[in-house]
CSV table of N, CA and C in Angstrom, one decimal:
chain,number,residue,atom,x,y,z
C,14,MET,N,-2.7,68.3,36.5
C,14,MET,CA,-3.5,67.3,37.3
C,14,MET,C,-2.7,66.9,38.5
C,15,SER,N,-3.4,66.8,39.6
C,15,SER,CA,-2.7,66.3,40.8
C,15,SER,C,-2.5,64.9,40.8
C,16,ASN,N,-1.5,64.4,41.6
C,16,ASN,CA,-1.1,63.0,41.7
C,16,ASN,C,-2.4,62.2,42.3
C,17,ALA,N,-3.1,62.9,43.2
C,17,ALA,CA,-4.3,62.2,43.8
C,17,ALA,C,-5.3,61.9,42.7
C,18,ASN,N,-5.5,62.8,41.8
C,18,ASN,CA,-6.5,62.5,40.8
C,18,ASN,C,-6.1,61.5,39.8
C,19,GLU,N,-4.8,61.5,39.5
C,19,GLU,CA,-4.2,60.4,38.6
C,19,GLU,C,-4.3,59.0,39.2
C,20,ASN,N,-4.3,58.9,40.5
C,20,ASN,CA,-4.3,57.6,41.2
C,20,ASN,C,-5.7,57.2,41.6
C,21,PHE,N,-6.7,58.1,41.3
C,21,PHE,CA,-8.1,57.7,41.7
C,21,PHE,C,-8.6,56.6,40.9
C,22,ILE,N,-9.3,55.7,41.6
C,22,ILE,CA,-10.0,54.6,40.9
C,22,ILE,C,-11.2,54.3,41.8
C,23,MET,N,-12.4,54.2,41.0
C,23,MET,CA,-13.5,53.9,41.8
C,23,MET,C,-13.5,52.5,42.2
C,24,LEU,N,-13.8,52.3,43.5
C,24,LEU,CA,-13.8,51.0,44.1
C,24,LEU,C,-15.0,50.2,43.6
C,25,PRO,N,-14.7,48.8,43.4
C,25,PRO,CA,-15.9,48.0,42.9
C,25,PRO,C,-17.0,47.7,43.8
C,26,THR,N,-16.8,48.1,45.1
C,26,THR,CA,-17.9,48.0,46.1
C,26,THR,C,-18.9,49.2,46.0
C,27,VAL,N,-18.5,50.2,45.3
C,27,VAL,CA,-19.5,51.3,45.1
C,27,VAL,C,-20.6,50.8,44.2
C,28,ASP,N,-21.8,51.0,44.7
C,28,ASP,CA,-23.0,50.4,44.1
C,28,ASP,C,-23.0,50.5,42.5
C,29,ILE,N,-22.9,51.9,42.1
C,29,ILE,CA,-22.9,52.1,40.6
C,29,ILE,C,-21.7,51.5,39.8
C,30,CYS,N,-20.6,51.5,40.5
C,30,CYS,CA,-19.4,50.8,39.9
C,30,CYS,C,-19.6,49.3,39.7
C,31,PHE,N,-20.1,48.7,40.7
C,31,PHE,CA,-20.4,47.3,40.7
C,31,PHE,C,-21.4,46.9,39.6
C,32,LYS,N,-22.4,47.7,39.5
C,32,LYS,CA,-23.5,47.5,38.4
C,32,LYS,C,-22.8,47.6,37.1
C,33,GLU,N,-21.9,48.7,36.9
C,33,GLU,CA,-21.2,48.8,35.5
C,33,GLU,C,-20.3,47.7,35.2
C,34,LEU,N,-19.6,47.2,36.3
C,34,LEU,CA,-18.7,46.0,36.0
C,34,LEU,C,-19.6,44.8,35.6
C,35,MET,N,-20.7,44.6,36.1
C,35,MET,CA,-21.6,43.5,35.8
C,35,MET,C,-22.2,43.6,34.4
C,36,LYS,N,-22.1,44.7,33.7
C,36,LYS,CA,-22.6,44.9,32.3
C,36,LYS,C,-21.6,44.3,31.4
C,37,ASN,N,-20.3,44.0,31.8
C,37,ASN,CA,-19.4,43.4,30.9
C,37,ASN,C,-19.7,41.8,31.0
C,38,GLU,N,-20.0,41.2,29.9
C,38,GLU,CA,-20.4,39.8,29.9
C,38,GLU,C,-19.3,38.9,30.5
C,39,ASN,N,-18.1,39.2,30.1
C,39,ASN,CA,-16.9,38.3,30.5
C,39,ASN,C,-16.7,38.5,32.0
C,40,VAL,N,-16.8,39.7,32.4
C,40,VAL,CA,-16.6,39.9,33.9
C,40,VAL,C,-17.8,39.2,34.7
C,41,ARG,N,-19.0,39.4,34.2
C,41,ARG,CA,-20.1,38.7,34.8
C,41,ARG,C,-19.9,37.2,34.8
C,42,ARG,N,-19.5,36.7,33.7
C,42,ARG,CA,-19.4,35.2,33.5
C,42,ARG,C,-18.3,34.7,34.5
C,43,GLY,N,-17.2,35.4,34.6
C,43,GLY,CA,-16.2,34.9,35.5
C,43,GLY,C,-16.6,35.0,37.0
C,44,PHE,N,-17.3,36.1,37.4
C,44,PHE,CA,-17.8,36.3,38.7
C,44,PHE,C,-18.9,35.2,39.1
C,45,ILE,N,-19.8,35.0,38.2
C,45,ILE,CA,-20.9,34.0,38.4
C,45,ILE,C,-20.3,32.6,38.5
C,46,ALA,N,-19.3,32.3,37.6
C,46,ALA,CA,-18.7,30.9,37.7
C,46,ALA,C,-18.0,30.8,39.1
C,47,ALA,N,-17.3,31.9,39.6
C,47,ALA,CA,-16.8,31.8,40.9
C,47,ALA,C,-17.8,31.5,42.0
C,48,LEU,N,-18.9,32.2,41.9
C,48,LEU,CA,-19.9,32.0,42.9
C,48,LEU,C,-20.5,30.6,42.9
C,49,MET,N,-20.6,30.1,41.6
C,49,MET,CA,-21.2,28.7,41.5
C,49,MET,C,-20.2,27.6,41.6
C,50,GLY,N,-18.9,28.0,41.7
C,50,GLY,CA,-17.9,27.0,41.7
C,50,GLY,C,-17.7,26.1,40.5
C,51,VAL,N,-17.9,26.7,39.3
C,51,VAL,CA,-17.8,25.9,38.1
C,51,VAL,C,-16.8,26.7,37.2
C,52,PRO,N,-16.2,26.0,36.2
C,52,PRO,CA,-15.3,26.8,35.3
C,52,PRO,C,-16.1,27.7,34.5
C,53,PRO,N,-15.5,29.0,34.1
C,53,PRO,CA,-16.3,29.9,33.4
C,53,PRO,C,-16.8,29.4,32.1
C,54,GLU,N,-16.1,28.4,31.4
C,54,GLU,CA,-16.6,27.8,30.2
C,54,GLU,C,-17.9,27.2,30.3
C,55,LYS,N,-18.4,26.7,31.5
C,55,LYS,CA,-19.6,26.1,31.8
C,55,LYS,C,-20.7,27.1,31.7
C,56,ILE,N,-20.4,28.4,31.9
C,56,ILE,CA,-21.4,29.4,31.8
C,56,ILE,C,-21.4,30.0,30.3
C,57,ARG,N,-22.3,29.4,29.5
C,57,ARG,CA,-22.3,29.7,28.1
C,57,ARG,C,-22.7,31.1,27.9
C,58,ARG,N,-23.8,31.5,28.5
C,58,ARG,CA,-24.3,32.8,28.2
C,58,ARG,C,-25.1,33.3,29.5
C,59,THR,N,-25.0,34.6,29.7
C,59,THR,CA,-25.7,35.2,30.8
C,59,THR,C,-26.5,36.4,30.1
C,60,VAL,N,-27.6,36.7,30.6
C,60,VAL,CA,-28.4,37.8,30.2
C,60,VAL,C,-28.6,38.7,31.3
C,61,LEU,N,-28.2,40.0,31.3
C,61,LEU,CA,-28.5,40.9,32.2
C,61,LEU,C,-29.8,41.5,32.1
C,62,LYS,N,-30.7,41.4,33.2
C,62,LYS,CA,-32.0,41.8,33.1
C,62,LYS,C,-32.3,43.1,33.9
C,63,ASP,N,-33.4,43.7,33.7
C,63,ASP,CA,-33.8,44.9,34.5
C,63,ASP,C,-34.1,44.4,35.9
C,64,GLY,N,-33.4,45.1,36.8
C,64,GLY,CA,-33.5,44.6,38.2
C,64,GLY,C,-34.8,45.0,39.0
C,65,THR,N,-35.7,45.6,38.3
C,65,THR,CA,-36.9,46.1,38.9
C,65,THR,C,-37.9,44.8,39.1
C,66,LEU,N,-38.3,44.6,40.4
C,66,LEU,CA,-39.4,43.6,40.7
C,66,LEU,C,-40.6,44.4,40.9
C,67,PRO,N,-41.5,44.5,39.9
C,67,PRO,CA,-42.7,45.3,40.0
C,67,PRO,C,-43.7,44.7,41.0
C,68,PRO,N,-44.4,45.6,41.7
C,68,PRO,CA,-45.4,45.0,42.6
C,68,PRO,C,-46.5,44.4,41.8
C,69,GLU,N,-47.1,43.3,42.5
C,69,GLU,CA,-48.2,42.6,41.8
C,69,GLU,C,-49.5,43.4,41.9
C,70,TYR,N,-49.6,44.2,43.0
C,70,TYR,CA,-50.8,45.0,43.2
C,70,TYR,C,-50.2,46.4,43.5
C,71,GLY,N,-51.0,47.4,43.3
C,71,GLY,CA,-50.6,48.8,43.4
C,71,GLY,C,-50.1,49.1,44.9
C,72,THR,N,-50.6,48.4,45.8
C,72,THR,CA,-50.2,48.7,47.2
C,72,THR,C,-48.9,47.9,47.6
C,73,ASP,N,-48.4,47.0,46.7
C,73,ASP,CA,-47.2,46.2,47.1
C,73,ASP,C,-46.0,47.0,47.0
C,74,LYS,N,-45.0,46.6,47.7
C,74,LYS,CA,-43.6,47.2,47.7
C,74,LYS,C,-42.8,46.9,46.3
C,75,LEU,N,-42.1,47.9,45.9
C,75,LEU,CA,-41.3,47.7,44.6
C,75,LEU,C,-40.0,47.1,45.1
C,76,GLY,N,-39.5,46.2,44.3
C,76,GLY,CA,-38.2,45.6,44.7
C,76,GLY,C,-37.2,46.1,43.6
C,77,LEU,N,-36.0,46.5,44.0
C,77,LEU,CA,-34.9,47.0,43.1
C,77,LEU,C,-33.6,46.2,43.3
C,78,LEU,N,-33.3,45.2,42.4
C,78,LEU,CA,-32.2,44.4,42.6
C,78,LEU,C,-31.0,45.1,42.0
C,79,ASP,N,-29.8,44.9,42.6
C,79,ASP,CA,-28.6,45.5,42.0
C,79,ASP,C,-28.3,44.9,40.6
C,80,VAL,N,-28.2,43.6,40.5
C,80,VAL,CA,-27.9,42.9,39.2
C,80,VAL,C,-28.8,41.6,39.2
C,81,LYS,N,-29.5,41.5,38.2
C,81,LYS,CA,-30.4,40.4,37.9
C,81,LYS,C,-29.8,39.7,36.6
C,82,VAL,N,-29.6,38.4,36.7
C,82,VAL,CA,-29.0,37.7,35.6
C,82,VAL,C,-29.7,36.4,35.4
C,83,ILE,N,-30.0,36.1,34.1
C,83,ILE,CA,-30.7,34.9,33.7
C,83,ILE,C,-29.5,34.0,32.9
C,84,LEU,N,-29.4,32.8,33.4
C,84,LEU,CA,-28.5,31.9,32.7
C,84,LEU,C,-29.2,31.1,31.6
C,85,ASP,N,-28.3,30.5,30.7
C,85,ASP,CA,-28.9,29.7,29.6
C,85,ASP,C,-30.0,28.7,30.0
C,86,ASN,N,-29.7,28.1,31.2
C,86,ASN,CA,-30.7,27.0,31.7
C,86,ASN,C,-31.9,27.6,32.3
C,87,GLY,N,-32.1,28.9,32.4
C,87,GLY,CA,-33.2,29.5,33.0
C,87,GLY,C,-33.0,30.0,34.4
C,88,VAL,N,-31.8,29.6,35.1
C,88,VAL,CA,-31.6,29.9,36.4
C,88,VAL,C,-31.5,31.4,36.6
C,89,GLN,N,-32.2,32.0,37.6
C,89,GLN,CA,-32.2,33.4,37.8
C,89,GLN,C,-31.2,33.6,39.0
C,90,ILE,N,-30.4,34.8,38.9
C,90,ILE,CA,-29.4,35.1,40.0
C,90,ILE,C,-29.6,36.5,40.3
C,91,ASP,N,-29.7,36.8,41.6
C,91,ASP,CA,-29.7,38.2,42.0
C,91,ASP,C,-28.4,38.4,42.8
C,92,ILE,N,-27.7,39.4,42.4
C,92,ILE,CA,-26.4,39.7,43.0
C,92,ILE,C,-26.5,41.1,43.6
C,93,GLU,N,-26.3,41.2,44.9
C,93,GLU,CA,-26.4,42.4,45.6
C,93,GLU,C,-25.1,42.8,46.2
C,94,MET,N,-24.7,44.1,46.1
C,94,MET,CA,-23.4,44.7,46.7
C,94,MET,C,-23.9,45.4,47.9
C,95,GLN,N,-23.5,44.8,49.0
C,95,GLN,CA,-23.9,45.5,50.3
C,95,GLN,C,-22.7,45.5,51.2
C,96,VAL,N,-22.1,46.7,51.5
C,96,VAL,CA,-21.0,46.8,52.3
C,96,VAL,C,-21.2,47.4,53.7
C,97,ALA,N,-22.3,48.2,53.8
C,97,ALA,CA,-22.6,48.8,55.0
C,97,ALA,C,-23.8,48.0,55.7
C,98,PHE,N,-23.8,48.1,57.0
C,98,PHE,CA,-24.9,47.4,57.8
C,98,PHE,C,-26.2,47.9,57.3
C,99,PHE,N,-27.1,46.9,57.1
C,99,PHE,CA,-28.4,47.3,56.7
C,99,PHE,C,-29.4,46.4,57.6
C,100,ALA,N,-30.2,47.2,58.4
C,100,ALA,CA,-31.1,46.5,59.2
C,100,ALA,C,-32.1,45.7,58.4
C,101,HIS,N,-32.3,44.5,59.0
C,101,HIS,CA,-33.3,43.6,58.3
C,101,HIS,C,-32.9,43.1,56.9
C,102,TRP,N,-31.6,43.0,56.7
C,102,TRP,CA,-31.1,42.5,55.5
C,102,TRP,C,-31.6,41.1,55.1
C,103,ASP,N,-31.7,40.2,56.1
C,103,ASP,CA,-32.3,38.9,55.8
C,103,ASP,C,-33.7,39.0,55.3
C,104,ALA,N,-34.5,39.9,55.8
C,104,ALA,CA,-35.9,40.0,55.3
C,104,ALA,C,-35.9,40.6,53.9
C,105,ARG,N,-35.0,41.6,53.7
C,105,ARG,CA,-34.9,42.1,52.3
C,105,ARG,C,-34.6,41.1,51.3
C,106,VAL,N,-33.6,40.2,51.6
C,106,VAL,CA,-33.2,39.1,50.7
C,106,VAL,C,-34.3,38.1,50.4
C,107,LEU,N,-35.0,37.8,51.5
C,107,LEU,CA,-36.1,36.9,51.4
C,107,LEU,C,-37.2,37.5,50.6
C,108,PHE,N,-37.4,38.8,50.7
C,108,PHE,CA,-38.4,39.5,49.9
C,108,PHE,C,-38.1,39.4,48.4
C,109,TYR,N,-36.8,39.7,48.1
C,109,TYR,CA,-36.3,39.6,46.7
C,109,TYR,C,-36.4,38.2,46.2
C,110,LEU,N,-36.0,37.3,46.9
C,110,LEU,CA,-36.0,35.9,46.5
C,110,LEU,C,-37.4,35.4,46.2
C,111,SER,N,-38.3,35.7,47.2
C,111,SER,CA,-39.7,35.3,46.9
C,111,SER,C,-40.3,35.9,45.7
C,112,ARG,N,-40.0,37.1,45.4
C,112,ARG,CA,-40.5,37.8,44.1
C,112,ARG,C,-39.9,37.1,42.9
C,113,MET,N,-38.6,36.8,43.0
C,113,MET,CA,-38.1,36.1,41.8
C,113,MET,C,-38.5,34.7,41.6
C,114,ILE,N,-38.8,34.0,42.7
C,114,ILE,CA,-39.3,32.6,42.6
C,114,ILE,C,-40.8,32.7,42.1
C,115,SER,N,-41.6,33.5,42.6
C,115,SER,CA,-43.0,33.5,42.2
C,115,SER,C,-43.1,34.0,40.8
C,116,GLY,N,-42.1,34.8,40.3
C,116,GLY,CA,-42.1,35.2,38.9
C,116,GLY,C,-41.7,34.1,37.9
C,117,GLN,N,-41.3,33.0,38.3
C,117,GLN,CA,-40.7,31.9,37.4
C,117,GLN,C,-41.9,31.1,36.9
C,118,LEU,N,-43.0,31.0,37.5
C,118,LEU,CA,-44.2,30.1,37.0
C,118,LEU,C,-45.3,31.0,36.5
C,119,GLY,N,-45.9,30.4,35.5
C,119,GLY,CA,-47.0,31.0,34.9
C,119,GLY,C,-48.2,30.2,35.4
C,120,LYS,N,-49.4,30.7,35.0
C,120,LYS,CA,-50.7,30.1,35.5
C,120,LYS,C,-50.7,28.7,35.0
C,121,GLY,N,-51.0,27.7,35.9
C,121,GLY,CA,-51.1,26.3,35.5
C,121,GLY,C,-49.8,25.5,35.5
C,122,GLU,N,-48.7,26.2,35.7
C,122,GLU,CA,-47.4,25.5,35.6
C,122,GLU,C,-47.1,24.8,37.1
C,123,ALA,N,-46.5,23.6,37.0
C,123,ALA,CA,-46.3,22.9,38.2
C,123,ALA,C,-45.1,23.4,39.0
C,124,TYR,N,-45.2,23.3,40.3
C,124,TYR,CA,-44.1,23.8,41.2
C,124,TYR,C,-42.8,23.1,40.9
C,125,GLY,N,-42.9,21.9,40.4
C,125,GLY,CA,-41.6,21.1,40.1
C,125,GLY,C,-40.9,21.8,38.9
C,126,GLU,N,-41.5,22.7,38.2
C,126,GLU,CA,-40.8,23.4,37.1
C,126,GLU,C,-39.8,24.5,37.7
C,127,LEU,N,-39.9,24.8,39.0
C,127,LEU,CA,-39.0,25.8,39.6
C,127,LEU,C,-37.6,25.3,39.5
C,128,LYS,N,-36.6,26.2,39.1
C,128,LYS,CA,-35.2,26.0,39.0
C,128,LYS,C,-34.7,25.6,40.4
C,129,LYS,N,-33.9,24.6,40.5
C,129,LYS,CA,-33.2,24.2,41.7
C,129,LYS,C,-32.0,25.0,42.1
C,130,LEU,N,-31.7,25.1,43.4
C,130,LEU,CA,-30.5,25.8,43.8
C,130,LEU,C,-29.2,25.0,43.4
C,131,PRO,N,-28.2,25.8,43.0
C,131,PRO,CA,-26.9,25.1,42.7
C,131,PRO,C,-26.3,24.3,43.9
C,132,ASP,N,-25.5,23.3,43.6
C,132,ASP,CA,-24.8,22.6,44.6
C,132,ASP,C,-23.9,23.6,45.3
C,133,GLU,N,-23.4,23.2,46.5
C,133,GLU,CA,-22.4,24.0,47.3
C,133,GLU,C,-21.1,24.1,46.5
C,134,VAL,N,-20.5,25.3,46.6
C,134,VAL,CA,-19.3,25.7,45.9
C,134,VAL,C,-18.2,24.8,46.5
C,135,GLU,N,-17.5,24.0,45.7
C,135,GLU,CA,-16.4,23.2,46.2
C,135,GLU,C,-15.1,23.9,46.1
C,136,ASN,N,-14.8,24.6,45.0
C,136,ASN,CA,-13.5,25.3,44.9
C,136,ASN,C,-13.6,26.8,45.2
C,137,GLU,N,-13.3,27.1,46.4
C,137,GLU,CA,-13.5,28.4,46.9
C,137,GLU,C,-12.3,29.4,46.6
C,138,ASP,N,-11.3,28.9,46.0
C,138,ASP,CA,-10.1,29.7,45.7
C,138,ASP,C,-10.4,30.9,44.9
C,139,ILE,N,-11.1,30.7,43.7
C,139,ILE,CA,-11.4,31.8,42.8
C,139,ILE,C,-12.4,32.8,43.5
C,140,LEU,N,-13.4,32.2,44.3
C,140,LEU,CA,-14.3,33.0,45.0
C,140,LEU,C,-13.6,33.9,46.0
C,141,ILE,N,-12.6,33.4,46.7
C,141,ILE,CA,-11.8,34.2,47.6
C,141,ILE,C,-11.1,35.4,46.8
C,142,ARG,N,-10.6,35.0,45.6
C,142,ARG,CA,-9.9,36.0,44.9
C,142,ARG,C,-10.8,37.2,44.4
C,143,TRP,N,-12.0,36.8,44.0
C,143,TRP,CA,-13.1,37.8,43.7
C,143,TRP,C,-13.4,38.7,44.9
C,144,MET,N,-13.5,38.0,46.1
C,144,MET,CA,-13.8,38.8,47.2
C,144,MET,C,-12.7,39.8,47.6
C,145,ARG,N,-11.4,39.4,47.4
C,145,ARG,CA,-10.3,40.3,47.7
C,145,ARG,C,-10.3,41.4,46.7
C,146,PHE,N,-10.6,41.1,45.5
C,146,PHE,CA,-10.6,42.2,44.4
C,146,PHE,C,-11.7,43.2,44.8
C,147,LEU,N,-12.9,42.6,45.0
C,147,LEU,CA,-14.1,43.6,45.3
C,147,LEU,C,-13.8,44.3,46.6
C,148,GLY,N,-13.1,43.8,47.5
C,148,GLY,CA,-12.8,44.4,48.8
C,148,GLY,C,-11.5,45.3,48.7
C,149,GLY,N,-10.9,45.4,47.6
C,149,GLY,CA,-9.7,46.2,47.4
C,149,GLY,C,-10.0,47.7,47.8
C,150,LYS,N,-9.0,48.2,48.5
C,150,LYS,CA,-9.1,49.6,49.0
C,150,LYS,C,-8.4,50.6,48.2
C,151,ASN,N,-7.5,50.2,47.2
C,151,ASN,CA,-6.7,51.2,46.4
C,151,ASN,C,-6.3,50.5,45.1
C,152,ARG,N,-5.7,51.3,44.3
C,152,ARG,CA,-5.3,50.8,43.0
C,152,ARG,C,-4.3,49.6,43.0
C,153,GLU,N,-3.4,49.7,44.0
C,153,GLU,CA,-2.4,48.6,44.1
C,153,GLU,C,-3.0,47.3,44.5
C,154,GLU,N,-3.9,47.3,45.4
C,154,GLU,CA,-4.6,46.0,45.8
C,154,GLU,C,-5.4,45.5,44.6
C,155,LEU,N,-6.2,46.3,44.0
C,155,LEU,CA,-6.9,45.9,42.8
C,155,LEU,C,-6.1,45.4,41.7
C,156,GLU,N,-5.0,46.0,41.5
C,156,GLU,CA,-4.1,45.6,40.5
C,156,GLU,C,-3.4,44.2,40.7
C,157,ARG,N,-3.0,44.1,42.0
C,157,ARG,CA,-2.4,42.8,42.4
C,157,ARG,C,-3.4,41.6,42.2
C,158,MET,N,-4.8,41.9,42.6
C,158,MET,CA,-5.7,40.8,42.4
C,158,MET,C,-6.1,40.6,41.0
C,159,ALA,N,-5.9,41.6,40.2
C,159,ALA,CA,-6.2,41.5,38.7
C,159,ALA,C,-5.3,40.5,38.0
C,160,LYS,N,-4.1,40.3,38.6
C,160,LYS,CA,-3.1,39.5,37.9
C,160,LYS,C,-3.4,38.0,38.3
C,161,THR,N,-4.4,37.7,39.1
C,161,THR,CA,-4.7,36.3,39.5
C,161,THR,C,-5.7,35.6,38.6
C,162,ASP,N,-6.4,36.3,37.8
C,162,ASP,CA,-7.5,35.7,37.0
C,162,ASP,C,-7.8,36.6,35.8
C,163,MET,N,-8.0,36.0,34.6
C,163,MET,CA,-8.3,36.8,33.5
C,163,MET,C,-9.7,37.6,33.6
C,164,TYR,N,-10.7,37.0,34.3
C,164,TYR,CA,-11.9,37.7,34.4
C,164,TYR,C,-11.8,38.9,35.4
C,165,ILE,N,-11.0,38.7,36.4
C,165,ILE,CA,-10.7,39.8,37.4
C,165,ILE,C,-9.9,40.8,36.7
C,166,GLU,N,-9.0,40.4,35.8
C,166,GLU,CA,-8.1,41.4,35.1
C,166,GLU,C,-9.1,42.3,34.2
C,167,GLU,N,-10.1,41.6,33.6
C,167,GLU,CA,-11.0,42.4,32.7
C,167,GLU,C,-11.8,43.4,33.6
C,168,ALA,N,-12.2,43.0,34.7
C,168,ALA,CA,-12.9,43.9,35.7
C,168,ALA,C,-12.1,45.0,36.1
C,169,TYR,N,-10.8,44.8,36.3
C,169,TYR,CA,-9.9,45.8,36.7
C,169,TYR,C,-9.7,46.8,35.5
C,170,GLN,N,-9.6,46.3,34.2
C,170,GLN,CA,-9.5,47.2,33.1
C,170,GLN,C,-10.7,48.0,33.0
C,171,ASP,N,-11.9,47.5,33.3
C,171,ASP,CA,-13.1,48.3,33.1
C,171,ASP,C,-13.1,49.5,34.2
C,172,LEU,N,-12.5,49.3,35.4
C,172,LEU,CA,-12.3,50.3,36.3
C,172,LEU,C,-11.5,51.5,35.8
C,173,ASN,N,-10.6,51.3,35.0
C,173,ASN,CA,-9.7,52.3,34.5
C,173,ASN,C,-10.2,53.1,33.5
């Protein structure tokens, strides 16, 4: 086996790799906690859901989320891995968001039942570490970032 093959590691920004990492509940918990600016212990449970947003009518557009998560408190999270330029990204995100919001309420339910947005992230340090890990370009960079947090370490182990 060549040295190049031995050193190969799939980068976490590769769509399929990112989705696989998010299947690990601990990795998902650590990543979501970083995004929300809360300690991972505050995220008791996450449920990975099918990312398909079916059309309401036969002529509607289908939505395919990278990672859809439901928290214990009912909050829905869409996590998208996008590294290349995508024209109309803002419109795509709004489309996904509107589908997720409209799917929260059943017939006769009050709009006040919709889940609120989380407060702004106050501690960005762990979020920056996740960004550096996800943006790592080789095994050495990924390994270095893995040493900074137990959830990132678990994500790194899943890559191996």
